[in-house]
Structure formats: structure tokens, C-alpha cells
């Protein structure tokens, strides 16, 4: 965080243009993820679900640490292959075209997640035509009550996975298809789980269900994919998911519940990259309307849609900036509540609502932490055609990476490597 603030002061001194940037701390990212890998139980593998943030410098920082990447399009497969010819890739997601399946097979697949009967038949046909064997996991949308979390993909009607009631038919078909190897099951059901014990309970439920299918159908499987869904507490940044408690309890539970010989895969996005990223913008204006104070920032939900998408007030801190270049007095707010709005012409462009501040001036910077996952990647960048933010990748191990152009930064990193 201090490194990010130091960078912002340097940037503001050097250039009067209003700040608008995503700033990533690559050292913090690597420290965080190395820590997770160290405590992961031995039969588990951790993949990065790259839809959370697929910028090349992020992928490059993660590639030496994680077991591989989880992707959901051929575009994402290509992004992985651009930074690593051999990183294991798991390809999932609803609505894969033939072209995507063929392209992914060509570029090297570790596992393919199957979402429906029609998709399984198409994969069988493509694999047969090419004379290859494709290892698959069937993605199952479970029946019955699941623990609660912010988003639910299963345990209720959604477009994801194979209805558990239809699973016997698909298992029989997968076993019968010559060029398909049924390697296990994929059960990603929830997102943003904050309670480690609930998460272990969910994975225990997955294990029990898979043991039943193994017995019923006489299967031998390699993997249970427990998906992602480890959460980030945006409401209270000091109380995050307790990974050490999770990994400890998980190890104990798996010894008892995991089918013998099966490995457990995780494909986490948010929990890996959220904390390393900051969205930083300058206050362009301060105004009052109908008794409420508004700060208008140089940016908004076209860069950082997460608060609008989740309807939450994203936490931020104020970085005071001394510089003031205008000949007239500088407007400020003291001891008030302020709502932070972006530049878009829609009342939904709100990043934080009614936040108590002691002092905020036009020209100060707002720094939104935990913006590294589902920030830039989910936003409608060209709505209203404002300029894109800078993307800054900080790394103490290589100050040369401290450049605005991600491609240059990536090139520098790769030369260092
Ligand atoms: C989005 C997604 C993930 C990652 O979810 P997080 O909540 O970011 O960990 C994992 N698996 C699948 C299938 C997904 O769609």
C-alpha cells in the first residue's frame, strides 16, 4: 500500500494531468499466493480463474506459483499461451463453440469441463476426428441445500452445469465415448464465501456426492474440482477469509471424506488477485444536490464496475494532494458524508455512498483497495468513450516494471526472468 501511495505522489509531482489508474503491487500478489500454495494440503492443486484479471503481467507473476489456469474462452486460452507454452489449462464455462473446443485442444488442454449432453457429444466427435483422447470433468449443478454465499451458481436453477437428475445418463454416455476420458467432476457452486468452515463443509458435501457416483457407476476418477468462490470481505477489509484455518480443516476433512486416489482441484479468482490491485482516481468536482454531497471522480464504473454490480459501497482512502494549479480557491468538504460518483451519465455510476470523511478537496486522490479482481476485467470500458486508465505494475524486485504500458512492463519482466 505504501509503495502505491509513494508512486502516486511521484506521479502527481511529475504530471499535473488528473490521475486515473489501476495500480498493481506484483510483489504483494506473489507473497500472498506463495503463502496459499505453501499451506495447501498435498492432494490439492490450485489453479487461477483468470476471468478475475487476465492482464499479462498478472498472469506472468502467477504462472511460476500456481498449478495452472482456469479459462472460459479461447481468448483466455490464447492469453495463457502468450505467457507460457506449457502451463496446465482447465477450460470451462457454458456455451463453448466447436471452434473453441478445437482451438483449446490444439493449444494444449489439461482438462475440459463439460456443461451439457450436447456439448459432451460434440467433444466426443471432435476428439474422435482428431484421434485424441480428451480428459473431461462433468460439471454438476447439485440438488439440495448448499451453504449460503454472495452468488450461487448451483443448488438452484441456473444456466450452469448438468442437472444432477440428468447425471446418470451423462456418466453412461461419457464412459461409452471412446475419445473422452471421464476424469472426474466439477462442482463450483458458490462465490464469495467468507466462512472457512462453511467452505470445508461444502467440499465435504462434494466428496460425499462423488463417492456415491463412484460406487453407483463403478467409476475410477482422478479429480474433484471444488471450483473457486473463496471470498473477499469488502464490507470490513480487516476481516478476511481465514485461509490457514481453511487449509488445516480441509486437510483433516479430506483424509476422511475424499475418495481414495482422487485429487482436489481449486480454481480461485477473486481471492488471489483482489488484494493486489488499487483503483485510483482524482476528485474532479465536489457538489451538493438536494442536501447531499457528491464527489465526482476522474473515472467511474466504466473502469471499476464492481461496486455498481454488487450494489455495495466500496471502501476507499483519501490520498491528500498538495498541488493546486488554479488561481481561485480550492473547494473542500469538512466532516461530512459524501457519495462518490463517476463521469458516466447514469445515476448508477456510484462507487461509494454516504461515506463519512473529515476532509476532501478537489484534486485529492481516492484510492480504492481490493480492486485487483473483477475490476477492470468486468467493466464496460468504452461506454461514453472516456480515456482508459493507466495500468501500473509495481515491483520492488524490478523498478523497471514501474511503467504505464503493460506490454512494456511485461516485456521488461520477461527479460528479467
Ligand atoms: C468465476 C469462476 C471461478 C472463480 O470464482 P472466484 O469466485 O473468483 O473464485 C471458478 N470456477 C468457475 C467455473 C467460475 O465460473
mmCIF file of C-alpha atoms and ligand atoms in Angstrom, residues 49 51-52 70 93 113 139 153 186 188 190-192 227-230 267-271 374, ligand 1:
data_model
loop_
_atom_site.group_PDB
_atom_site.id
_atom_site.type_symbol
_atom_site.label_atom_id
_atom_site.label_comp_id
_atom_site.label_asym_id
_atom_site.label_seq_id
_atom_site.Cartn_x
_atom_site.Cartn_y
_atom_site.Cartn_z
ATOM 1 C CA UNK A 49 -9.509 -18.476 -12.570
ATOM 2 C CA UNK A 51 -11.533 -14.096 -15.694
ATOM 3 C CA UNK A 52 -10.949 -12.216 -12.402
ATOM 4 C CA UNK A 70 -8.785 -21.942 -15.409
ATOM 5 C CA UNK A 93 -17.931 -22.316 -18.983
ATOM 6 C CA UNK A 113 -15.300 -29.116 -18.223
ATOM 7 C CA UNK A 139 -19.889 -30.040 -14.252
ATOM 8 C CA UNK A 153 -24.318 -20.993 -9.374
ATOM 9 C CA UNK A 186 -16.601 -30.178 -11.364
ATOM 10 C CA UNK A 188 -18.181 -24.903 -8.499
ATOM 11 C CA UNK A 190 -20.819 -20.576 -4.835
ATOM 12 C CA UNK A 191 -18.890 -17.346 -5.000
ATOM 13 C CA UNK A 192 -17.613 -15.029 -2.283
ATOM 14 C CA UNK A 227 -14.207 -24.623 -8.037
ATOM 15 C CA UNK A 228 -13.404 -21.161 -6.742
ATOM 16 C CA UNK A 229 -15.548 -18.970 -4.560
ATOM 17 C CA UNK A 230 -13.205 -18.101 -1.710
ATOM 18 C CA UNK A 267 -9.833 -22.635 -9.360
ATOM 19 C CA UNK A 268 -9.881 -19.386 -7.412
ATOM 20 C CA UNK A 269 -10.030 -15.938 -8.969
ATOM 21 C CA UNK A 270 -11.144 -13.234 -6.572
ATOM 22 C CA UNK A 271 -9.168 -14.407 -3.547
ATOM 23 C CA UNK A 374 -13.401 -8.276 -11.240
HETATM 24 C C1 LIG B 1 -15.755 -17.462 -11.897
HETATM 25 C C2 LIG B 1 -15.450 -18.882 -11.695
HETATM 26 C C3 LIG B 1 -14.449 -19.258 -10.798
HETATM 27 C C4 LIG B 1 -13.719 -18.281 -9.931
HETATM 28 O O1 LIG B 1 -14.564 -17.783 -8.958
HETATM 29 P P1 LIG B 1 -13.992 -16.836 -7.794
HETATM 30 O O2 LIG B 1 -15.207 -16.510 -7.021
HETATM 31 O O3 LIG B 1 -13.361 -15.669 -8.446
HETATM 32 O O4 LIG B 1 -13.001 -17.649 -7.031
HETATM 33 C C5 LIG B 1 -14.141 -20.584 -10.718
HETATM 34 N N1 LIG B 1 -14.785 -21.513 -11.477
HETATM 35 C C6 LIG B 1 -15.755 -21.179 -12.339
HETATM 36 C C7 LIG B 1 -16.403 -22.233 -13.137
HETATM 37 C C8 LIG B 1 -16.130 -19.860 -12.471
HETATM 38 O O5 LIG B 1 -17.119 -19.544 -13.305
#
